[in-house]
PDB file of C-alpha atoms and ligand atoms in Angstrom:
ATOM      1  CA  MET C   1     -11.834  49.008  -6.297  1.00  0.00           C
ATOM      2  CA  ASP C   2      -8.294  50.213  -6.861  1.00  0.00           C
ATOM      3  CA  ARG C   3      -5.266  48.100  -8.975  1.00  0.00           C
ATOM      4  CA  ILE C   4      -3.585  46.694  -5.246  1.00  0.00           C
ATOM      5  CA  TRP C   5      -6.178  45.694  -3.540  1.00  0.00           C
ATOM      6  CA  GLU C   6      -7.867  43.927  -6.531  1.00  0.00           C
ATOM      7  CA  GLU C   7      -3.953  41.634  -7.355  1.00  0.00           C
ATOM      8  CA  PHE C   8      -3.778  40.838  -3.574  1.00  0.00           C
ATOM      9  CA  LEU C   9      -7.714  40.092  -3.176  1.00  0.00           C
ATOM     10  CA  ALA C  10      -7.375  37.746  -6.594  1.00  0.00           C
ATOM     11  CA  PRO C  11      -5.638  34.937  -5.466  1.00  0.00           C
ATOM     12  CA  TYR C  12      -8.616  34.368  -2.546  1.00  0.00           C
ATOM     13  CA  ASP C  13     -11.141  34.663  -5.050  1.00  0.00           C
ATOM     14  CA  GLN C  14     -10.077  31.793  -6.912  1.00  0.00           C
ATOM     15  CA  ALA C  15      -8.790  29.601  -3.601  1.00  0.00           C
ATOM     16  CA  VAL C  16     -13.171  30.807  -1.979  1.00  0.00           C
ATOM     17  CA  ASP C  17     -14.436  29.739  -5.919  1.00  0.00           C
ATOM     18  CA  GLU C  18     -12.522  26.732  -6.452  1.00  0.00           C
ATOM     19  CA  LEU C  19     -13.587  24.989  -2.945  1.00  0.00           C
ATOM     20  CA  LYS C  20     -16.798  26.213  -3.415  1.00  0.00           C
ATOM     21  CA  VAL C  21     -16.793  23.964  -6.956  1.00  0.00           C
ATOM     22  CA  LYS C  22     -15.491  20.720  -4.203  1.00  0.00           C
ATOM     23  CA  LEU C  23     -17.279  21.209  -1.642  1.00  0.00           C
ATOM     24  CA  LYS C  24     -20.804  21.694  -3.548  1.00  0.00           C
ATOM     25  CA  GLY C  25     -19.351  18.343  -5.493  1.00  0.00           C
ATOM     26  CA  ILE C  26     -18.661  16.330  -2.424  1.00  0.00           C
ATOM     27  CA  ARG C  27     -22.578  17.123  -1.832  1.00  0.00           C
ATOM     28  CA  SER C  28     -23.763  15.746  -5.405  1.00  0.00           C
ATOM     29  CA  GLN C  29     -21.778  12.727  -4.816  1.00  0.00           C
ATOM     30  CA  PHE C  30     -23.607  11.114  -1.792  1.00  0.00           C
ATOM     31  CA  LYS C  31     -26.124  12.455  -3.957  1.00  0.00           C
ATOM     32  CA  ILE C  32     -24.992  10.058  -7.011  1.00  0.00           C
ATOM     33  CA  HIS C  33     -24.880   6.698  -3.973  1.00  0.00           C
ATOM     34  CA  LYS C  34     -28.111   8.137  -3.564  1.00  0.00           C
ATOM     35  CA  GLU C  35     -26.948   8.178   0.455  1.00  0.00           C
ATOM     36  CA  HIS C  36     -27.225  10.720   3.796  1.00  0.00           C
ATOM     37  CA  SER C  37     -25.540  14.095   2.998  1.00  0.00           C
ATOM     38  CA  PRO C  38     -23.451  15.073   5.773  1.00  0.00           C
ATOM     39  CA  ILE C  39     -23.791  18.495   4.003  1.00  0.00           C
ATOM     40  CA  GLU C  40     -26.583  20.424   3.441  1.00  0.00           C
ATOM     41  CA  PHE C  41     -25.275  23.390   1.600  1.00  0.00           C
ATOM     42  CA  VAL C  42     -22.280  25.194   0.726  1.00  0.00           C
ATOM     43  CA  THR C  43     -21.693  29.755   0.848  1.00  0.00           C
ATOM     44  CA  GLY C  44     -18.716  31.480   0.506  1.00  0.00           C
ATOM     45  CA  ARG C  45     -17.153  35.035   0.382  1.00  0.00           C
ATOM     46  CA  VAL C  46     -13.989  37.060   0.301  1.00  0.00           C
ATOM     47  CA  LYS C  47     -13.958  39.146   3.619  1.00  0.00           C
ATOM     48  CA  SER C  48     -14.569  43.145   2.056  1.00  0.00           C
ATOM     49  CA  THR C  49     -11.343  45.281   2.104  1.00  0.00           C
ATOM     50  CA  ALA C  50     -12.784  47.331   5.306  1.00  0.00           C
ATOM     51  CA  SER C  51     -13.830  44.410   7.278  1.00  0.00           C
ATOM     52  CA  ILE C  52      -9.500  43.064   6.967  1.00  0.00           C
ATOM     53  CA  LEU C  53      -8.490  46.090   7.501  1.00  0.00           C
ATOM     54  CA  ASP C  54     -10.810  47.014  10.241  1.00  0.00           C
ATOM     55  CA  LYS C  55      -9.410  42.876  11.401  1.00  0.00           C
ATOM     56  CA  ALA C  56      -5.770  44.251  10.835  1.00  0.00           C
ATOM     57  CA  GLU C  57      -6.248  46.504  13.053  1.00  0.00           C
ATOM     58  CA  ARG C  58      -8.167  44.831  15.643  1.00  0.00           C
ATOM     59  CA  ARG C  59      -5.172  42.725  15.289  1.00  0.00           C
ATOM     60  CA  GLY C  60      -2.460  45.471  15.648  1.00  0.00           C
ATOM     61  CA  ILE C  61      -1.469  43.375  11.983  1.00  0.00           C
ATOM     62  CA  PRO C  62       0.890  45.502   9.373  1.00  0.00           C
ATOM     63  CA  LEU C  63      -0.597  45.823   6.496  1.00  0.00           C
ATOM     64  CA  ASP C  64       2.564  44.141   4.457  1.00  0.00           C
ATOM     65  CA  LYS C  65       0.871  41.375   7.030  1.00  0.00           C
ATOM     66  CA  LEU C  66      -2.281  41.181   6.042  1.00  0.00           C
ATOM     67  CA  GLU C  67      -1.584  37.601   4.636  1.00  0.00           C
ATOM     68  CA  GLU C  68      -2.112  36.614   8.565  1.00  0.00           C
ATOM     69  CA  LEU C  69      -4.964  37.137   8.085  1.00  0.00           C
ATOM     70  CA  GLN C  70      -6.736  33.335   8.331  1.00  0.00           C
ATOM     71  CA  ASP C  71     -10.615  34.570   6.803  1.00  0.00           C
ATOM     72  CA  ILE C  72      -9.633  35.785   4.267  1.00  0.00           C
ATOM     73  CA  ALA C  73     -11.481  33.390   2.218  1.00  0.00           C
ATOM     74  CA  GLY C  74     -14.045  31.647   4.419  1.00  0.00           C
ATOM     75  CA  LEU C  75     -16.418  29.455   3.734  1.00  0.00           C
ATOM     76  CA  ARG C  76     -19.121  28.040   5.386  1.00  0.00           C
ATOM     77  CA  MET C  77     -21.334  24.149   5.360  1.00  0.00           C
ATOM     78  CA  MET C  78     -24.198  23.102   6.905  1.00  0.00           C
ATOM     79  CA  CYS C  79     -24.920  20.352   8.426  1.00  0.00           C
ATOM     80  CA  GLN C  80     -27.999  18.980   8.853  1.00  0.00           C
ATOM     81  CA  PHE C  81     -27.320  17.021  12.105  1.00  0.00           C
ATOM     82  CA  VAL C  82     -24.631  18.139  14.320  1.00  0.00           C
ATOM     83  CA  ASP C  83     -22.838  14.502  13.965  1.00  0.00           C
ATOM     84  CA  ASP C  84     -22.447  14.973  10.682  1.00  0.00           C
ATOM     85  CA  ILE C  85     -20.114  18.141  11.284  1.00  0.00           C
ATOM     86  CA  LYS C  86     -17.321  15.525  12.610  1.00  0.00           C
ATOM     87  CA  THR C  87     -18.542  13.347   9.451  1.00  0.00           C
ATOM     88  CA  VAL C  88     -17.524  16.420   7.332  1.00  0.00           C
ATOM     89  CA  VAL C  89     -14.767  16.756   8.960  1.00  0.00           C
ATOM     90  CA  ASP C  90     -13.069  13.046   9.206  1.00  0.00           C
ATOM     91  CA  LEU C  91     -13.987  14.020   4.775  1.00  0.00           C
ATOM     92  CA  LEU C  92     -11.549  17.050   5.074  1.00  0.00           C
ATOM     93  CA  ARG C  93      -8.998  15.832   6.721  1.00  0.00           C
ATOM     94  CA  LYS C  94      -8.563  12.857   4.671  1.00  0.00           C
ATOM     95  CA  ARG C  95      -8.496  15.325   1.282  1.00  0.00           C
ATOM     96  CA  LYS C  96      -4.754  15.218  -0.148  1.00  0.00           C
ATOM     97  CA  ASP C  97      -5.414  18.741  -2.445  1.00  0.00           C
ATOM     98  CA  PHE C  98      -4.438  20.950   0.827  1.00  0.00           C
ATOM     99  CA  GLU C  99      -3.408  21.151   4.391  1.00  0.00           C
ATOM    100  CA  ILE C 100      -4.943  21.330   7.689  1.00  0.00           C
ATOM    101  CA  VAL C 101      -2.983  24.075   9.285  1.00  0.00           C
ATOM    102  CA  GLU C 102      -5.238  24.862  13.046  1.00  0.00           C
ATOM    103  CA  GLU C 103      -8.381  23.547  14.029  1.00  0.00           C
ATOM    104  CA  ARG C 104     -10.856  24.847  16.104  1.00  0.00           C
ATOM    105  CA  ASP C 105     -13.192  22.788  17.621  1.00  0.00           C
ATOM    106  CA  TYR C 106     -16.272  25.533  19.056  1.00  0.00           C
ATOM    107  CA  VAL C 107     -19.256  22.199  19.135  1.00  0.00           C
ATOM    108  CA  THR C 108     -17.896  20.822  22.075  1.00  0.00           C
ATOM    109  CA  GLN C 109     -16.365  24.543  23.566  1.00  0.00           C
ATOM    110  CA  LYS C 110     -19.073  26.298  22.871  1.00  0.00           C
ATOM    111  CA  LYS C 111     -17.675  30.193  22.446  1.00  0.00           C
ATOM    112  CA  ALA C 112     -18.516  32.781  25.742  1.00  0.00           C
ATOM    113  CA  SER C 113     -21.264  34.256  23.204  1.00  0.00           C
ATOM    114  CA  GLY C 114     -22.733  30.893  23.209  1.00  0.00           C
ATOM    115  CA  TYR C 115     -21.301  30.709  19.295  1.00  0.00           C
ATOM    116  CA  ARG C 116     -20.903  27.270  17.865  1.00  0.00           C
ATOM    117  CA  SER C 117     -19.169  25.757  14.840  1.00  0.00           C
ATOM    118  CA  TYR C 118     -16.795  23.843  14.524  1.00  0.00           C
ATOM    119  CA  HIS C 119     -13.667  25.245  12.692  1.00  0.00           C
ATOM    120  CA  MET C 120     -10.562  24.769  10.053  1.00  0.00           C
ATOM    121  CA  VAL C 121      -8.141  26.428   8.439  1.00  0.00           C
ATOM    122  CA  LEU C 122      -6.284  25.156   5.548  1.00  0.00           C
ATOM    123  CA  LEU C 123      -3.763  25.871   3.284  1.00  0.00           C
ATOM    124  CA  TYR C 124      -4.883  26.271  -0.003  1.00  0.00           C
ATOM    125  CA  PRO C 125      -2.418  26.038  -3.038  1.00  0.00           C
ATOM    126  CA  ILE C 126      -4.008  28.420  -6.053  1.00  0.00           C
ATOM    127  CA  GLN C 127      -2.556  27.912  -9.514  1.00  0.00           C
ATOM    128  CA  THR C 128      -1.260  31.506 -11.294  1.00  0.00           C
ATOM    129  CA  ILE C 129       0.152  32.452 -14.762  1.00  0.00           C
ATOM    130  CA  ASN C 130       3.171  32.846 -11.577  1.00  0.00           C
ATOM    131  CA  GLY C 131       3.217  29.459  -9.775  1.00  0.00           C
ATOM    132  CA  GLU C 132       1.863  27.759  -7.204  1.00  0.00           C
ATOM    133  CA  LYS C 133       0.842  30.496  -4.869  1.00  0.00           C
ATOM    134  CA  LYS C 134      -0.288  28.804  -0.900  1.00  0.00           C
ATOM    135  CA  VAL C 135      -3.361  30.893   0.826  1.00  0.00           C
ATOM    136  CA  LEU C 136      -4.783  30.617   4.271  1.00  0.00           C
ATOM    137  CA  VAL C 137      -8.602  29.435   3.933  1.00  0.00           C
ATOM    138  CA  GLU C 138     -11.426  28.992   6.689  1.00  0.00           C
ATOM    139  CA  ILE C 139     -13.979  26.818   6.883  1.00  0.00           C
ATOM    140  CA  GLN C 140     -17.038  27.155   9.319  1.00  0.00           C
ATOM    141  CA  ILE C 141     -18.912  23.563   9.516  1.00  0.00           C
ATOM    142  CA  ARG C 142     -22.062  23.906  11.989  1.00  0.00           C
ATOM    143  CA  THR C 143     -25.250  22.971  11.738  1.00  0.00           C
ATOM    144  CA  LEU C 144     -28.251  25.108  10.495  1.00  0.00           C
ATOM    145  CA  ALA C 145     -29.075  25.364  13.634  1.00  0.00           C
ATOM    146  CA  MET C 146     -26.075  27.137  14.374  1.00  0.00           C
ATOM    147  CA  ASN C 147     -26.383  28.973  11.615  1.00  0.00           C
ATOM    148  CA  PHE C 148     -29.463  30.596  11.969  1.00  0.00           C
ATOM    149  CA  TRP C 149     -28.210  31.432  16.116  1.00  0.00           C
ATOM    150  CA  ALA C 150     -25.098  32.752  14.201  1.00  0.00           C
ATOM    151  CA  THR C 151     -26.637  35.061  11.266  1.00  0.00           C
ATOM    152  CA  ILE C 152     -28.582  36.605  13.416  1.00  0.00           C
ATOM    153  CA  GLU C 153     -26.628  37.433  16.451  1.00  0.00           C
ATOM    154  CA  HIS C 154     -23.675  38.342  13.888  1.00  0.00           C
ATOM    155  CA  SER C 155     -25.835  41.336  12.049  1.00  0.00           C
ATOM    156  CA  LEU C 156     -27.294  42.330  15.707  1.00  0.00           C
ATOM    157  CA  ASN C 157     -23.398  42.263  16.517  1.00  0.00           C
ATOM    158  CA  TYR C 158     -22.868  45.092  13.848  1.00  0.00           C
ATOM    159  CA  LYS C 159     -26.006  47.550  15.224  1.00  0.00           C
ATOM    160  CA  TYR C 160     -24.826  46.924  18.876  1.00  0.00           C
ATOM    161  CA  SER C 161     -21.201  46.633  17.914  1.00  0.00           C
ATOM    162  CA  GLY C 162     -20.789  43.599  20.723  1.00  0.00           C
ATOM    163  CA  LYS C 163     -22.115  45.341  23.764  1.00  0.00           C
ATOM    164  CA  TYR C 164     -24.954  44.183  23.765  1.00  0.00           C
ATOM    165  CA  PRO C 165     -27.854  45.836  26.121  1.00  0.00           C
ATOM    166  CA  GLU C 166     -28.224  43.516  28.951  1.00  0.00           C
ATOM    167  CA  LYS C 167     -31.985  42.647  27.643  1.00  0.00           C
ATOM    168  CA  ILE C 168     -30.844  41.737  24.303  1.00  0.00           C
ATOM    169  CA  TYR C 169     -27.831  39.410  25.598  1.00  0.00           C
ATOM    170  CA  GLU C 170     -30.028  37.127  27.953  1.00  0.00           C
ATOM    171  CA  ARG C 171     -32.633  36.205  25.371  1.00  0.00           C
ATOM    172  CA  LEU C 172     -29.157  35.586  23.058  1.00  0.00           C
ATOM    173  CA  GLN C 173     -27.933  33.175  25.409  1.00  0.00           C
ATOM    174  CA  ARG C 174     -31.379  31.743  25.684  1.00  0.00           C
ATOM    175  CA  ALA C 175     -31.888  31.700  22.016  1.00  0.00           C
ATOM    176  CA  ALA C 176     -28.863  29.810  21.753  1.00  0.00           C
ATOM    177  CA  GLU C 177     -29.598  27.300  24.375  1.00  0.00           C
ATOM    178  CA  ALA C 178     -32.648  26.611  22.453  1.00  0.00           C
ATOM    179  CA  ALA C 179     -30.583  26.358  18.920  1.00  0.00           C
ATOM    180  CA  TYR C 180     -28.421  23.765  20.983  1.00  0.00           C
ATOM    181  CA  LEU C 181     -32.369  21.559  22.196  1.00  0.00           C
ATOM    182  CA  LEU C 182     -33.188  21.644  18.623  1.00  0.00           C
ATOM    183  CA  ASP C 183     -29.829  19.925  17.593  1.00  0.00           C
ATOM    184  CA  GLU C 184     -30.808  17.627  20.406  1.00  0.00           C
ATOM    185  CA  GLU C 185     -34.165  17.255  19.468  1.00  0.00           C
ATOM    186  CA  MET C 186     -33.295  16.509  15.324  1.00  0.00           C
ATOM    187  CA  SER C 187     -30.808  14.182  16.564  1.00  0.00           C
ATOM    188  CA  GLU C 188     -32.590  11.872  18.457  1.00  0.00           C
ATOM    189  CA  ILE C 189     -35.848  11.346  15.505  1.00  0.00           C
ATOM    190  CA  LYS C 190     -32.603  10.958  13.786  1.00  0.00           C
ATOM    191  CA  HIS C 191     -31.934   7.699  15.641  1.00  0.00           C
ATOM    192  CA  GLU C 192     -35.493   7.105  15.502  1.00  0.00           C
ATOM    193  CA  ILE C 193     -35.868   7.202  11.681  1.00  0.00           C
ATOM    194  CA  ARG C 194     -32.684   4.910  11.324  1.00  0.00           C
ATOM    195  CA  GLU C 195     -34.010   2.585  14.063  1.00  0.00           C
ATOM    196  CA  ALA C 196     -37.444   2.901  11.760  1.00  0.00           C
ATOM    197  CA  GLN C 197     -35.458   2.120   8.863  1.00  0.00           C
ATOM    198  CA  ALA C 198     -33.341  -0.909  10.577  1.00  0.00           C
ATOM    199  CA  PHE C 199     -37.001  -2.679  11.074  1.00  0.00           C
ATOM    200  CA  PHE C 200     -38.407  -2.970   8.255  1.00  0.00           C
ATOM    201  CA  LEU C 201     -35.589  -4.359   6.758  1.00  0.00           C
ATOM    202  CA  LYS C 202     -35.730  -6.465   8.866  1.00  0.00           C
ATOM    203  CA  LYS C 203     -39.389  -7.249   8.439  1.00  0.00           C
ATOM    204  CA  GLU C 204     -38.403  -7.695   4.679  1.00  0.00           C
ATOM    205  CA  ILE C 205     -35.959 -10.468   5.243  1.00  0.00           C
ATOM    206  CA  GLY C 206     -38.144 -12.379   7.661  1.00  0.00           C
ATOM    207  CA  LYS C 207     -41.067 -12.145   5.078  1.00  0.00           C
ATOM    208  CA  ASP C 208     -38.683 -13.518   2.236  1.00  0.00           C
ATOM    209  CA  ASP C 209     -37.039 -16.460   4.636  1.00  0.00           C
ATOM    210  CA  LYS C 210     -40.517 -17.078   4.914  1.00  0.00           C
ATOM    211  CA  GLU C 211     -41.668 -16.951   1.395  1.00  0.00           C
ATOM    212  CA  GLY C 212     -38.558 -18.177  -0.058  1.00  0.00           C
TER     213      GLY C 212
HETATM  214  P1  LIG S 301     -29.614  24.438  -4.925  1.00  0.00           P
HETATM  215  O1  LIG S 301     -29.525  23.865  -5.364  1.00  0.00           O
HETATM  216  O2  LIG S 301     -29.873  25.874  -4.716  1.00  0.00           O
HETATM  217  O3  LIG S 301     -29.150  23.917  -3.536  1.00  0.00           O
HETATM  218  P2  LIG S 301     -22.953  30.536  -6.112  1.00  0.00           P
HETATM  219  O4  LIG S 301     -21.868  31.116  -6.301  1.00  0.00           O
HETATM  220  O5  LIG S 301     -24.778  31.087  -6.685  1.00  0.00           O
HETATM  221  O6  LIG S 301     -22.888  28.978  -6.043  1.00  0.00           O
HETATM  222  P3  LIG S 301     -23.607  31.720  -3.923  1.00  0.00           P
HETATM  223  O7  LIG S 301     -23.510  32.422  -4.224  1.00  0.00           O
HETATM  224  O8  LIG S 301     -22.139  31.321  -2.891  1.00  0.00           O
HETATM  225  O9  LIG S 301     -23.369  30.473  -4.870  1.00  0.00           O
HETATM  226  O10 LIG S 301     -25.048  31.773  -2.776  1.00  0.00           O
HETATM  227  P4  LIG S 301     -25.155  31.091  -1.869  1.00  0.00           P
HETATM  228  O11 LIG S 301     -26.091  32.407  -1.484  1.00  0.00           O
HETATM  229  O12 LIG S 301     -23.472  31.406  -0.576  1.00  0.00           O
HETATM  230  O13 LIG S 301     -25.918  29.949  -0.946  1.00  0.00           O
HETATM  231  C1  LIG S 301     -24.835  28.945  -1.991  1.00  0.00           C
HETATM  232  C2  LIG S 301     -25.868  27.862  -1.841  1.00  0.00           C
HETATM  233  O14 LIG S 301     -26.467  27.385  -1.117  1.00  0.00           O
HETATM  234  C3  LIG S 301     -26.984  27.776  -3.045  1.00  0.00           C
HETATM  235  O15 LIG S 301     -27.834  27.074  -3.307  1.00  0.00           O
HETATM  236  C4  LIG S 301     -28.195  28.861  -2.201  1.00  0.00           C
HETATM  237  O16 LIG S 301     -29.392  27.534  -2.575  1.00  0.00           O
HETATM  238  C5  LIG S 301     -27.982  27.777  -0.729  1.00  0.00           C
HETATM  239  N1  LIG S 301     -28.601  28.236   0.434  1.00  0.00           N
HETATM  240  C6  LIG S 301     -28.275  29.369   1.129  1.00  0.00           C
HETATM  241  N2  LIG S 301     -28.677  29.904   1.698  1.00  0.00           N
HETATM  242  C7  LIG S 301     -29.778  28.499   2.673  1.00  0.00           C
HETATM  243  C8  LIG S 301     -30.805  28.197   3.454  1.00  0.00           C
HETATM  244  O17 LIG S 301     -30.643  29.048   4.653  1.00  0.00           O
HETATM  245  N3  LIG S 301     -30.595  26.933   3.500  1.00  0.00           N
HETATM  246  C9  LIG S 301     -30.474  25.905   2.421  1.00  0.00           C
HETATM  247  N4  LIG S 301     -30.728  25.212   2.121  1.00  0.00           N
HETATM  248  N5  LIG S 301     -30.003  26.541   1.103  1.00  0.00           N
HETATM  249  C10 LIG S 301     -29.172  27.694   1.076  1.00  0.00           C
HETATM  250  P5  LIG S 301     -26.822  26.844  -5.143  1.00  0.00           P
HETATM  251  O18 LIG S 301     -25.311  25.993  -4.656  1.00  0.00           O
HETATM  252  O19 LIG S 301     -27.595  26.913  -5.939  1.00  0.00           O
HETATM  253  O20 LIG S 301     -27.564  25.161  -5.270  1.00  0.00           O
HETATM  254  P1  LIG S 302     -17.041  37.905   9.907  1.00  0.00           P
HETATM  255  O1  LIG S 302     -16.711  37.936   7.576  1.00  0.00           O
HETATM  256  O2  LIG S 302     -17.898  38.683   9.833  1.00  0.00           O
HETATM  257  O3  LIG S 302     -17.983  37.043   9.657  1.00  0.00           O
HETATM  258  P2  LIG S 302     -12.050  36.117  15.944  1.00  0.00           P
HETATM  259  O4  LIG S 302     -11.878  36.664  14.213  1.00  0.00           O
HETATM  260  O5  LIG S 302     -11.007  37.575  16.595  1.00  0.00           O
HETATM  261  O6  LIG S 302     -13.527  36.753  17.116  1.00  0.00           O
HETATM  262  P3  LIG S 302     -10.302  34.404  15.436  1.00  0.00           P
HETATM  263  O7  LIG S 302      -9.459  33.281  16.728  1.00  0.00           O
HETATM  264  O8  LIG S 302      -9.189  34.821  14.603  1.00  0.00           O
HETATM  265  O9  LIG S 302     -11.171  34.790  16.668  1.00  0.00           O
HETATM  266  O10 LIG S 302     -11.178  33.558  15.056  1.00  0.00           O
HETATM  267  P4  LIG S 302     -13.079  32.377  15.137  1.00  0.00           P
HETATM  268  O11 LIG S 302     -13.423  33.136  16.301  1.00  0.00           O
HETATM  269  O12 LIG S 302     -12.078  31.620  15.513  1.00  0.00           O
HETATM  270  O13 LIG S 302     -13.520  32.632  14.037  1.00  0.00           O
HETATM  271  C1  LIG S 302     -13.934  33.857  14.056  1.00  0.00           C
HETATM  272  C2  LIG S 302     -14.849  34.399  13.030  1.00  0.00           C
HETATM  273  O14 LIG S 302     -15.780  33.342  13.317  1.00  0.00           O
HETATM  274  C3  LIG S 302     -14.993  35.091  13.008  1.00  0.00           C
HETATM  275  O15 LIG S 302     -15.019  35.632  11.458  1.00  0.00           O
HETATM  276  C4  LIG S 302     -17.112  34.434  12.830  1.00  0.00           C
HETATM  277  O16 LIG S 302     -17.550  35.009  11.505  1.00  0.00           O
HETATM  278  C5  LIG S 302     -17.055  33.317  13.644  1.00  0.00           C
HETATM  279  N1  LIG S 302     -17.458  33.598  15.161  1.00  0.00           N
HETATM  280  C6  LIG S 302     -16.619  33.658  15.916  1.00  0.00           C
HETATM  281  N2  LIG S 302     -17.646  34.185  17.321  1.00  0.00           N
HETATM  282  C7  LIG S 302     -18.448  34.590  16.819  1.00  0.00           C
HETATM  283  C8  LIG S 302     -19.673  34.813  17.924  1.00  0.00           C
HETATM  284  O17 LIG S 302     -19.608  34.755  18.651  1.00  0.00           O
HETATM  285  N3  LIG S 302     -20.372  35.153  16.712  1.00  0.00           N
HETATM  286  C9  LIG S 302     -20.909  34.643  15.340  1.00  0.00           C
HETATM  287  N4  LIG S 302     -22.276  34.935  15.382  1.00  0.00           N
HETATM  288  N5  LIG S 302     -19.676  34.164  15.219  1.00  0.00           N
HETATM  289  C10 LIG S 302     -18.570  33.722  15.763  1.00  0.00           C
HETATM  290  P5  LIG S 302     -15.362  37.956  11.772  1.00  0.00           P
HETATM  291  O18 LIG S 302     -14.385  38.377  12.348  1.00  0.00           O
HETATM  292  O19 LIG S 302     -16.576  38.291  12.168  1.00  0.00           O
HETATM  293  O20 LIG S 302     -15.775  37.610  10.031  1.00  0.00           O
END
């Protein structure tokens, strides 16, 4: 990679590295408190130079304005259940180490492709030898089912450059529906588990009262 790219991408690398530690730290804190973690796992990446140039061209963004792209630094937070997404969003809104500049809710308003995910765009400050520098970072928050669908669709998109044969398009739509139903089913099970736990807790308390 040439020096200009290296210099340009360094702050994004730093932002992704720092945020990965911080966001994974949220999961660890839930674990320490023996509570259900709304975060299953976290991944992060800096966009490749080829993808940056590609997106800038599609958007008509000149080379001296590349920092306008919101997802050069990108993180993904995967959740087990749909309502964990809201918990994560609320946790991020309370943080003081970055500013949220935009939110896009594709969970309640899925994209025409079938894509579902909650996007947050942050202005994240990094400390450099030349002082503070703020960079845009995109965080995608989604369930494991949403992630499965998006990962498969993303690779197919590469193959067909977004122009799917009718059959594949229909299957992707059906797969998106199946992923949605899977999330619904899992939410139901989660509810059942909580009810069962509450029931047993009540029974235990009742037993203690009689014995005591
Ligand atoms: P643990 O204890 O394994 O959960 P790194 O820089 O090494 O921290 P990197 O390079 O970002 O991580 O790796 P990647 O592939 O982005 O994955 C980050 C974390 O997500 C890793 O966990 C993976 O194990 C986990 N991960 C990736 N894909 C899946 C998946 O499909 N399901 C689950 N459950 N986890 C996945 P850690 O941080 O090593 O910790
Ligand atoms: P990457 O690194 O390949 O994932 P645009 O980027 O023009 O589509 P916008 O408004 O800039 O749109 O941002 P949007 O749609 O909120 O988020 C863009 C990112 O969300 C994409 O990044 C994908 O990661 C993800 N995404 C959005 N729509 C879809 C979809 O239909 N299928 C899948 N699989 N992912 C989607 P990039 O640019 O693809 O980068």
